[in-house]
């Protein structure tokens, strides 16, 4: 049991990386509709991190703004966007 807990703690520590899949990928700053995003690309995925302060933004409008930012940086069509008001991940179709 003690070994299982140790493995679980190590696994959780490995998963705590702030950027995860996009670690080490340079960001491109894009502004869309008054929101600023840092966009990172890796393979067929894009990550948009909103970097401007905004009080209680709704995900609906932000999702479209993030998709537009991802499309500008990648030059690809964005098929879907998931995430929250701060960090969104999009699926690219080039």
C-alpha positions as CSV (number, residue, x, y, z in Angstrom):
1,X,0.0,0.0,0.0
2,X,2.8,2.4,0.8
3,X,4.4,1.7,-2.6
4,X,1.1,2.5,-4.3
5,X,0.8,5.8,-2.5
6,X,4.4,6.7,-3.4
7,X,3.8,5.9,-7.1
8,X,0.5,7.9,-7.0
9,X,2.3,11.0,-5.5
10,X,5.1,10.8,-8.2
11,X,2.5,10.4,-10.9
12,X,0.6,13.5,-9.7
13,X,3.8,15.5,-9.4
14,X,4.6,14.6,-13.1
15,X,1.1,15.8,-14.1
16,X,1.4,19.2,-12.4
17,X,3.4,20.8,-15.2
18,X,1.7,24.2,-16.0
19,X,2.0,23.9,-19.7
20,X,1.8,20.1,-20.1
21,X,1.8,19.1,-23.8
22,X,2.9,22.6,-24.8
23,X,5.9,22.9,-22.5
24,X,8.8,24.7,-24.2
25,X,6.8,25.8,-27.2
26,X,7.1,29.6,-27.9
27,X,4.0,31.6,-27.7
28,X,2.6,34.1,-30.2
29,X,0.6,37.0,-28.7
30,X,-2.7,37.7,-30.6
31,X,-5.5,40.1,-29.8
32,X,-9.1,39.3,-30.9
33,X,-12.2,41.3,-29.9
34,X,-10.5,42.9,-26.9
35,X,-9.1,39.7,-25.5
36,X,-5.4,38.9,-25.7
37,X,-4.2,35.3,-26.1
38,X,-0.8,33.6,-26.0
39,X,-1.2,30.9,-28.7
40,X,1.1,27.8,-28.8
41,X,1.0,25.1,-31.6
42,X,2.1,21.5,-31.4
43,X,1.1,19.1,-34.2
44,X,-2.7,19.2,-34.7
45,X,-3.4,21.0,-31.4
46,X,-3.3,24.6,-30.4
47,X,-3.5,26.2,-27.0
48,X,-4.8,29.7,-26.3
49,X,-4.1,31.2,-22.9
50,X,-6.0,34.4,-22.2
51,X,-3.6,36.9,-20.7
52,X,-5.7,40.0,-20.2
53,X,-7.7,40.8,-17.0
54,X,-11.4,40.5,-17.6
55,X,-14.2,40.3,-14.9
56,X,-16.3,37.1,-15.1
57,X,-16.0,36.4,-18.9
58,X,-18.4,33.9,-20.4
59,X,-16.9,31.0,-22.2
60,X,-19.2,31.2,-25.2
61,X,-17.7,34.4,-26.7
62,X,-14.2,33.6,-25.5
63,X,-14.3,30.2,-27.3
64,X,-14.9,31.9,-30.7
65,X,-12.2,34.5,-30.0
66,X,-9.7,31.8,-29.0
67,X,-10.6,29.8,-32.2
68,X,-10.0,32.9,-34.3
69,X,-6.6,33.5,-32.5
70,X,-5.6,29.9,-33.1
71,X,-6.6,30.1,-36.8
72,X,-4.6,33.3,-37.3
73,X,-1.4,31.8,-35.8
74,X,-1.7,28.4,-37.4
75,X,-3.3,29.3,-40.8
76,X,-5.5,26.2,-40.3
77,X,-9.2,25.6,-39.7
78,X,-10.1,25.1,-36.0
79,X,-12.5,22.1,-35.7
80,X,-13.3,22.4,-31.9
81,X,-12.3,24.2,-28.8
82,X,-12.4,22.9,-25.2
83,X,-11.3,24.4,-21.9
84,X,-12.2,27.2,-19.6
85,X,-12.1,31.0,-19.6
86,X,-8.3,31.0,-19.1
87,X,-6.9,28.1,-21.2
88,X,-8.4,26.6,-24.2
89,X,-7.2,23.8,-26.5
90,X,-8.2,23.6,-30.1
91,X,-8.1,20.8,-32.7
92,X,-6.6,22.0,-36.0
93,X,-7.4,20.8,-39.5
94,X,-4.9,21.9,-42.1
